[in-house]
PDB file of C-alpha atoms in Angstrom:
ATOM      1  CA  ASP A   1       0.000   0.000   0.000  1.00  0.00           C
ATOM      2  CA  GLY A   2       1.212   3.482  -0.814  1.00  0.00           C
ATOM      3  CA  GLY A   3       1.549   5.872   2.047  1.00  0.00           C
ATOM      4  CA  ILE A   4       3.667   8.110   4.195  1.00  0.00           C
ATOM      5  CA  THR A   5       5.269   6.738   7.354  1.00  0.00           C
ATOM      6  CA  GLN A   6       6.599   8.696  10.274  1.00  0.00           C
ATOM      7  CA  SER A   7       8.692   7.149  12.996  1.00  0.00           C
ATOM      8  CA  PRO A   8       8.874   6.905  15.874  1.00  0.00           C
ATOM      9  CA  LYS A   9       5.337   7.718  17.028  1.00  0.00           C
ATOM     10  CA  TYR A  10       6.629   8.892  20.402  1.00  0.00           C
ATOM     11  CA  LEU A  11      10.064  10.338  21.109  1.00  0.00           C
ATOM     12  CA  PHE A  12      11.630  11.612  24.279  1.00  0.00           C
ATOM     13  CA  ARG A  13      14.590  13.956  24.237  1.00  0.00           C
ATOM     14  CA  LYS A  14      16.830  15.182  26.967  1.00  0.00           C
ATOM     15  CA  GLU A  15      17.644  18.842  26.970  1.00  0.00           C
ATOM     16  CA  GLY A  16      20.691  19.605  24.861  1.00  0.00           C
ATOM     17  CA  GLN A  17      20.284  16.567  22.623  1.00  0.00           C
ATOM     18  CA  ASN A  18      19.662  16.478  18.914  1.00  0.00           C
ATOM     19  CA  VAL A  19      17.003  14.048  17.696  1.00  0.00           C
ATOM     20  CA  THR A  20      15.969  13.021  14.202  1.00  0.00           C
ATOM     21  CA  LEU A  21      12.403  12.304  13.114  1.00  0.00           C
ATOM     22  CA  SER A  22      11.942  10.016  10.143  1.00  0.00           C
ATOM     23  CA  CYS A  23       9.516  10.534   7.255  1.00  0.00           C
ATOM     24  CA  GLU A  24       9.334   8.064   4.373  1.00  0.00           C
ATOM     25  CA  GLN A  25       6.852   7.998   1.491  1.00  0.00           C
ATOM     26  CA  ASN A  26       6.331   5.496  -1.314  1.00  0.00           C
ATOM     27  CA  LEU A  27       3.843   7.645  -3.204  1.00  0.00           C
ATOM     28  CA  ASN A  28       6.457   8.936  -5.646  1.00  0.00           C
ATOM     29  CA  HIS A  29       5.628  12.483  -4.559  1.00  0.00           C
ATOM     30  CA  ASP A  30       8.077  15.242  -5.375  1.00  0.00           C
ATOM     31  CA  ALA A  31       7.187  17.659  -2.585  1.00  0.00           C
ATOM     32  CA  MET A  32       7.523  16.939   1.113  1.00  0.00           C
ATOM     33  CA  TYR A  33       6.768  19.121   4.141  1.00  0.00           C
ATOM     34  CA  TRP A  34       7.342  19.243   7.882  1.00  0.00           C
ATOM     35  CA  TYR A  35       4.826  20.936  10.174  1.00  0.00           C
ATOM     36  CA  ARG A  36       4.737  21.556  13.881  1.00  0.00           C
ATOM     37  CA  GLN A  37       1.434  21.432  15.774  1.00  0.00           C
ATOM     38  CA  ASP A  38       0.929  22.907  19.245  1.00  0.00           C
ATOM     39  CA  PRO A  39      -2.319  22.696  21.240  1.00  0.00           C
ATOM     40  CA  GLY A  40      -4.885  25.213  20.061  1.00  0.00           C
ATOM     41  CA  GLN A  41      -2.814  26.249  17.085  1.00  0.00           C
ATOM     42  CA  GLY A  42      -2.857  25.388  13.434  1.00  0.00           C
ATOM     43  CA  LEU A  43      -0.052  23.668  11.612  1.00  0.00           C
ATOM     44  CA  ARG A  44       3.065  25.763  11.211  1.00  0.00           C
ATOM     45  CA  LEU A  45       5.509  25.060   8.407  1.00  0.00           C
ATOM     46  CA  ILE A  46       9.077  24.208   9.438  1.00  0.00           C
ATOM     47  CA  TYR A  47      10.727  23.174   6.168  1.00  0.00           C
ATOM     48  CA  TYR A  48       9.629  21.989   2.757  1.00  0.00           C
ATOM     49  CA  SER A  49      11.263  20.380  -0.237  1.00  0.00           C
ATOM     50  CA  GLN A  50       9.974  20.538  -3.795  1.00  0.00           C
ATOM     51  CA  ILE A  51      12.602  18.231  -5.243  1.00  0.00           C
ATOM     52  CA  VAL A  52      15.511  16.019  -4.236  1.00  0.00           C
ATOM     53  CA  ASN A  53      18.583  17.854  -2.932  1.00  0.00           C
ATOM     54  CA  ASP A  54      16.636  21.071  -2.471  1.00  0.00           C
ATOM     55  CA  PHE A  55      14.708  22.418   0.505  1.00  0.00           C
ATOM     56  CA  GLN A  56      13.423  25.733   1.779  1.00  0.00           C
ATOM     57  CA  LYS A  57      12.827  27.213   5.215  1.00  0.00           C
ATOM     58  CA  GLY A  58       9.275  27.631   6.363  1.00  0.00           C
ATOM     59  CA  ASP A  59       7.921  30.014   8.963  1.00  0.00           C
ATOM     60  CA  ILE A  60       9.593  28.450  12.028  1.00  0.00           C
ATOM     61  CA  ALA A  61      12.827  26.861  10.745  1.00  0.00           C
ATOM     62  CA  GLU A  62      15.083  28.073  13.566  1.00  0.00           C
ATOM     63  CA  GLY A  63      16.439  25.176  15.601  1.00  0.00           C
ATOM     64  CA  TYR A  64      15.582  22.593  12.946  1.00  0.00           C
ATOM     65  CA  SER A  65      17.449  21.070  10.004  1.00  0.00           C
ATOM     66  CA  VAL A  66      16.461  18.752   7.158  1.00  0.00           C
ATOM     67  CA  SER A  67      17.965  16.829   4.271  1.00  0.00           C
ATOM     68  CA  ARG A  68      16.488  15.450   1.050  1.00  0.00           C
ATOM     69  CA  GLU A  69      19.022  13.016  -0.345  1.00  0.00           C
ATOM     70  CA  LYS A  70      16.355  10.659  -1.670  1.00  0.00           C
ATOM     71  CA  LYS A  71      12.910  11.329  -3.106  1.00  0.00           C
ATOM     72  CA  GLU A  72      11.316   8.985  -0.585  1.00  0.00           C
ATOM     73  CA  SER A  73      12.887  10.415   2.558  1.00  0.00           C
ATOM     74  CA  PHE A  74      12.782  13.788   4.319  1.00  0.00           C
ATOM     75  CA  PRO A  75      14.192  13.477   7.869  1.00  0.00           C
ATOM     76  CA  LEU A  76      13.860  16.339  10.330  1.00  0.00           C
ATOM     77  CA  THR A  77      16.492  16.981  12.998  1.00  0.00           C
ATOM     78  CA  VAL A  78      15.460  18.912  16.073  1.00  0.00           C
ATOM     79  CA  THR A  79      18.629  20.490  17.362  1.00  0.00           C
ATOM     80  CA  SER A  80      19.568  21.698  20.824  1.00  0.00           C
ATOM     81  CA  ALA A  81      19.057  25.230  19.497  1.00  0.00           C
ATOM     82  CA  GLN A  82      15.304  24.641  19.450  1.00  0.00           C
ATOM     83  CA  LYS A  83      14.373  25.893  22.914  1.00  0.00           C
ATOM     84  CA  ASN A  84      10.802  24.609  23.024  1.00  0.00           C
ATOM     85  CA  PRO A  85      10.726  21.405  20.997  1.00  0.00           C
ATOM     86  CA  THR A  86       7.854  19.623  22.760  1.00  0.00           C
ATOM     87  CA  ALA A  87       5.142  19.353  20.092  1.00  0.00           C
ATOM     88  CA  PHE A  88       3.411  17.083  17.606  1.00  0.00           C
ATOM     89  CA  TYR A  89       5.322  16.920  14.309  1.00  0.00           C
ATOM     90  CA  LEU A  90       3.609  16.112  11.038  1.00  0.00           C
ATOM     91  CA  CYS A  91       5.171  15.204   7.719  1.00  0.00           C
ATOM     92  CA  ALA A  92       3.261  15.540   4.452  1.00  0.00           C
ATOM     93  CA  SER A  93       3.866  14.932   0.778  1.00  0.00           C
ATOM     94  CA  ARG A  94       2.147  15.812  -2.464  1.00  0.00           C
ATOM     95  CA  ASP A  95       2.667  15.960  -6.191  1.00  0.00           C
ATOM     96  CA  ARG A  96       1.272  18.286  -8.838  1.00  0.00           C
ATOM     97  CA  VAL A  97      -2.111  16.601  -9.025  1.00  0.00           C
ATOM     98  CA  THR A  98      -2.760  15.539  -5.434  1.00  0.00           C
ATOM     99  CA  GLU A  99      -3.260  17.461  -2.249  1.00  0.00           C
ATOM    100  CA  ALA A 100      -1.075  17.104   0.832  1.00  0.00           C
ATOM    101  CA  PHE A 101      -1.148  13.604   2.305  1.00  0.00           C
ATOM    102  CA  PHE A 102      -0.090  13.449   5.956  1.00  0.00           C
ATOM    103  CA  GLY A 103       1.759  10.895   8.030  1.00  0.00           C
ATOM    104  CA  GLN A 104       0.542   9.750  11.453  1.00  0.00           C
ATOM    105  CA  GLY A 105       2.748  12.202  13.318  1.00  0.00           C
ATOM    106  CA  THR A 106       5.510  12.016  15.911  1.00  0.00           C
ATOM    107  CA  ARG A 107       4.988  13.345  19.401  1.00  0.00           C
ATOM    108  CA  LEU A 108       8.241  14.739  20.778  1.00  0.00           C
ATOM    109  CA  THR A 109       8.614  15.404  24.481  1.00  0.00           C
ATOM    110  CA  VAL A 110      11.586  16.976  26.248  1.00  0.00           C
ATOM    111  CA  VAL A 111      12.355  15.308  29.550  1.00  0.00           C
TER     112      VAL A 111
ATOM    113  CA  GLY B   1       3.732  33.289   8.422  1.00  0.00           C
ATOM    114  CA  GLN B   2       0.084  33.564   7.688  1.00  0.00           C
ATOM    115  CA  GLN B   3      -2.539  31.611   9.556  1.00  0.00           C
ATOM    116  CA  LEU B   4      -6.136  31.550   8.531  1.00  0.00           C
ATOM    117  CA  ASN B   5      -8.924  32.669  10.840  1.00  0.00           C
ATOM    118  CA  GLN B   6     -11.103  29.678  11.533  1.00  0.00           C
ATOM    119  CA  SER B   7     -14.281  29.742  13.596  1.00  0.00           C
ATOM    120  CA  PRO B   8     -15.677  28.612  15.834  1.00  0.00           C
ATOM    121  CA  GLN B   9     -12.738  27.372  17.857  1.00  0.00           C
ATOM    122  CA  SER B  10     -14.830  24.599  19.390  1.00  0.00           C
ATOM    123  CA  MET B  11     -18.340  23.215  19.150  1.00  0.00           C
ATOM    124  CA  PHE B  12     -20.398  20.931  21.358  1.00  0.00           C
ATOM    125  CA  ILE B  13     -23.466  19.562  19.601  1.00  0.00           C
ATOM    126  CA  GLN B  14     -26.081  16.880  19.977  1.00  0.00           C
ATOM    127  CA  GLU B  15     -25.966  13.880  17.695  1.00  0.00           C
ATOM    128  CA  GLY B  16     -28.136  14.538  14.646  1.00  0.00           C
ATOM    129  CA  GLU B  17     -27.558  18.282  14.564  1.00  0.00           C
ATOM    130  CA  ASP B  18     -26.001  20.085  11.640  1.00  0.00           C
ATOM    131  CA  VAL B  19     -22.628  21.802  11.985  1.00  0.00           C
ATOM    132  CA  SER B  20     -21.161  24.789  10.202  1.00  0.00           C
ATOM    133  CA  MET B  21     -17.647  26.202  10.405  1.00  0.00           C
ATOM    134  CA  ASN B  22     -15.790  28.723   8.303  1.00  0.00           C
ATOM    135  CA  CYS B  23     -12.392  30.040   7.427  1.00  0.00           C
ATOM    136  CA  THR B  24     -11.313  33.497   6.305  1.00  0.00           C
ATOM    137  CA  SER B  25      -8.097  34.958   5.007  1.00  0.00           C
ATOM    138  CA  SER B  26      -6.710  38.366   4.169  1.00  0.00           C
ATOM    139  CA  SER B  27      -5.123  36.857   1.054  1.00  0.00           C
ATOM    140  CA  ILE B  28      -6.553  35.225  -2.026  1.00  0.00           C
ATOM    141  CA  PHE B  29      -6.138  31.488  -2.468  1.00  0.00           C
ATOM    142  CA  ASN B  30      -6.618  29.389  -5.578  1.00  0.00           C
ATOM    143  CA  THR B  31      -7.346  26.227  -3.595  1.00  0.00           C
ATOM    144  CA  TRP B  32      -9.219  25.608  -0.364  1.00  0.00           C
ATOM    145  CA  LEU B  33      -8.938  22.331   1.509  1.00  0.00           C
ATOM    146  CA  TRP B  34     -10.703  20.854   4.518  1.00  0.00           C
ATOM    147  CA  TYR B  35      -9.017  18.223   6.697  1.00  0.00           C
ATOM    148  CA  LYS B  36     -10.121  16.217   9.733  1.00  0.00           C
ATOM    149  CA  GLN B  37      -7.705  15.164  12.450  1.00  0.00           C
ATOM    150  CA  ASP B  38      -8.427  12.451  15.005  1.00  0.00           C
ATOM    151  CA  PRO B  39      -6.522  12.646  18.318  1.00  0.00           C
ATOM    152  CA  GLY B  40      -2.874  11.640  17.950  1.00  0.00           C
ATOM    153  CA  GLU B  41      -3.174  11.122  14.194  1.00  0.00           C
ATOM    154  CA  GLY B  42      -2.343  13.044  11.060  1.00  0.00           C
ATOM    155  CA  PRO B  43      -4.991  15.118   9.243  1.00  0.00           C
ATOM    156  CA  VAL B  44      -7.009  13.391   6.532  1.00  0.00           C
ATOM    157  CA  LEU B  45      -8.285  15.279   3.500  1.00  0.00           C
ATOM    158  CA  LEU B  46     -12.074  15.602   3.358  1.00  0.00           C
ATOM    159  CA  ILE B  47     -12.790  18.003   0.522  1.00  0.00           C
ATOM    160  CA  ALA B  48     -10.743  20.011  -1.993  1.00  0.00           C
ATOM    161  CA  LEU B  49     -12.089  23.122  -3.767  1.00  0.00           C
ATOM    162  CA  TYR B  50     -10.437  24.645  -6.826  1.00  0.00           C
ATOM    163  CA  LYS B  51     -12.781  27.273  -8.204  1.00  0.00           C
ATOM    164  CA  ALA B  52     -14.365  30.387  -6.711  1.00  0.00           C
ATOM    165  CA  GLY B  53     -18.014  29.695  -5.985  1.00  0.00           C
ATOM    166  CA  GLU B  54     -17.536  25.921  -6.169  1.00  0.00           C
ATOM    167  CA  LEU B  55     -19.789  23.864  -3.909  1.00  0.00           C
ATOM    168  CA  THR B  56     -18.655  20.285  -3.321  1.00  0.00           C
ATOM    169  CA  SER B  57     -20.133  17.459  -1.273  1.00  0.00           C
ATOM    170  CA  ASN B  58     -18.615  14.336   0.221  1.00  0.00           C
ATOM    171  CA  GLY B  59     -21.374  12.311   1.871  1.00  0.00           C
ATOM    172  CA  ARG B  60     -22.774  14.394   4.728  1.00  0.00           C
ATOM    173  CA  LEU B  61     -20.092  17.047   4.230  1.00  0.00           C
ATOM    174  CA  THR B  62     -20.501  20.083   2.004  1.00  0.00           C
ATOM    175  CA  ALA B  63     -17.913  22.787   1.449  1.00  0.00           C
ATOM    176  CA  GLN B  64     -17.864  25.974  -0.587  1.00  0.00           C
ATOM    177  CA  PHE B  65     -15.094  28.103  -2.052  1.00  0.00           C
ATOM    178  CA  GLY B  66     -16.043  31.732  -1.436  1.00  0.00           C
ATOM    179  CA  ILE B  67     -16.600  34.074  -4.361  1.00  0.00           C
ATOM    180  CA  THR B  68     -13.966  36.491  -3.065  1.00  0.00           C
ATOM    181  CA  ARG B  69     -11.468  33.584  -2.862  1.00  0.00           C
ATOM    182  CA  LYS B  70     -10.728  34.688   0.698  1.00  0.00           C
ATOM    183  CA  ASP B  71     -13.078  32.362   2.540  1.00  0.00           C
ATOM    184  CA  SER B  72     -14.571  28.897   2.684  1.00  0.00           C
ATOM    185  CA  PHE B  73     -17.093  27.061   4.811  1.00  0.00           C
ATOM    186  CA  LEU B  74     -17.718  23.457   5.748  1.00  0.00           C
ATOM    187  CA  ASN B  75     -21.099  22.022   6.732  1.00  0.00           C
ATOM    188  CA  ILE B  76     -21.710  18.632   8.301  1.00  0.00           C
ATOM    189  CA  SER B  77     -25.285  17.426   8.260  1.00  0.00           C
ATOM    190  CA  ALA B  78     -26.886  15.000  10.721  1.00  0.00           C
ATOM    191  CA  SER B  79     -23.780  14.652  12.891  1.00  0.00           C
ATOM    192  CA  ILE B  80     -22.800  11.274  14.326  1.00  0.00           C
ATOM    193  CA  PRO B  81     -20.357  10.395  17.149  1.00  0.00           C
ATOM    194  CA  SER B  82     -17.530   9.509  14.743  1.00  0.00           C
ATOM    195  CA  ASP B  83     -17.547  13.101  13.452  1.00  0.00           C
ATOM    196  CA  VAL B  84     -15.650  14.017  16.626  1.00  0.00           C
ATOM    197  CA  GLY B  85     -12.244  15.512  15.919  1.00  0.00           C
ATOM    198  CA  ILE B  86     -10.488  18.681  14.874  1.00  0.00           C
ATOM    199  CA  TYR B  87     -11.329  20.155  11.488  1.00  0.00           C
ATOM    200  CA  PHE B  88      -8.762  22.294   9.704  1.00  0.00           C
ATOM    201  CA  CYS B  89      -9.102  24.501   6.699  1.00  0.00           C
ATOM    202  CA  ALA B  90      -6.102  25.125   4.467  1.00  0.00           C
ATOM    203  CA  GLY B  91      -5.478  27.492   1.598  1.00  0.00           C
ATOM    204  CA  ARG B  92      -2.961  27.217  -1.178  1.00  0.00           C
ATOM    205  CA  ASN B  93      -1.738  30.278  -3.045  1.00  0.00           C
ATOM    206  CA  THR B  94      -0.291  30.670  -6.522  1.00  0.00           C
ATOM    207  CA  GLY B  95       3.176  30.068  -5.068  1.00  0.00           C
ATOM    208  CA  ASN B  96       2.043  26.582  -3.967  1.00  0.00           C
ATOM    209  CA  GLN B  97       2.396  27.477  -0.314  1.00  0.00           C
ATOM    210  CA  PHE B  98      -0.126  26.065   2.152  1.00  0.00           C
ATOM    211  CA  TYR B  99      -1.531  27.946   5.127  1.00  0.00           C
ATOM    212  CA  PHE B 100      -3.642  26.267   7.786  1.00  0.00           C
ATOM    213  CA  GLY B 101      -6.433  27.472  10.004  1.00  0.00           C
ATOM    214  CA  THR B 102      -6.260  27.130  13.787  1.00  0.00           C
ATOM    215  CA  GLY B 103      -8.798  24.328  13.784  1.00  0.00           C
ATOM    216  CA  THR B 104     -12.349  23.716  15.017  1.00  0.00           C
ATOM    217  CA  SER B 105     -12.698  21.089  17.718  1.00  0.00           C
ATOM    218  CA  LEU B 106     -15.984  19.222  17.345  1.00  0.00           C
ATOM    219  CA  THR B 107     -17.594  17.211  20.136  1.00  0.00           C
ATOM    220  CA  VAL B 108     -20.746  15.238  19.380  1.00  0.00           C
ATOM    221  CA  ILE B 109     -22.877  14.288  22.363  1.00  0.00           C
ATOM    222  CA  PRO B 110     -24.795  11.041  21.825  1.00  0.00           C
TER     223      PRO B 110
END
């Protein structure tokens, strides 16, 4: 079955650590996105990539980094520079004829 | 970054009632989308609208793309318990950037 998979579903990070969230899709979509969701707020764009080896900052990129070495994969690293990383992170992908298709999300908690 | 104004923020309704929520923007969009999110899951696309004035249905759901291209509404008729969740609107502009509303939390009381 085609889809978009995020892992892990739950992640705990100690302060000062970097952690990487995985996002893999087998939909052959060109564009991939990372969003952050906080309670009572909409989805805020962290980074997006329209094509392999290219990505752009979204509205809240500070403290995050991404790579797009393969079409199927768009991992997000939450660095120690992100001072308030506890949130629900959503990955999405789309192509020119489909709308954004979301993964199941990763809940990151700082302990 | 832009966020869309979505209202109401939350709704508590009796099973069987109709529901209406809307989304407004200060900018023009060429696509409006409505998503539903269950707790702890990713949003799922319900309806996509591509033309000003377009009215589209998906079962008990009906959505419209406003004539001004700055607003959209979603109606749910005859609500059932599984309609519970958070509903998000999203707009896409000519630059292919998406902007999301703040969400409407729906609770259906059996």
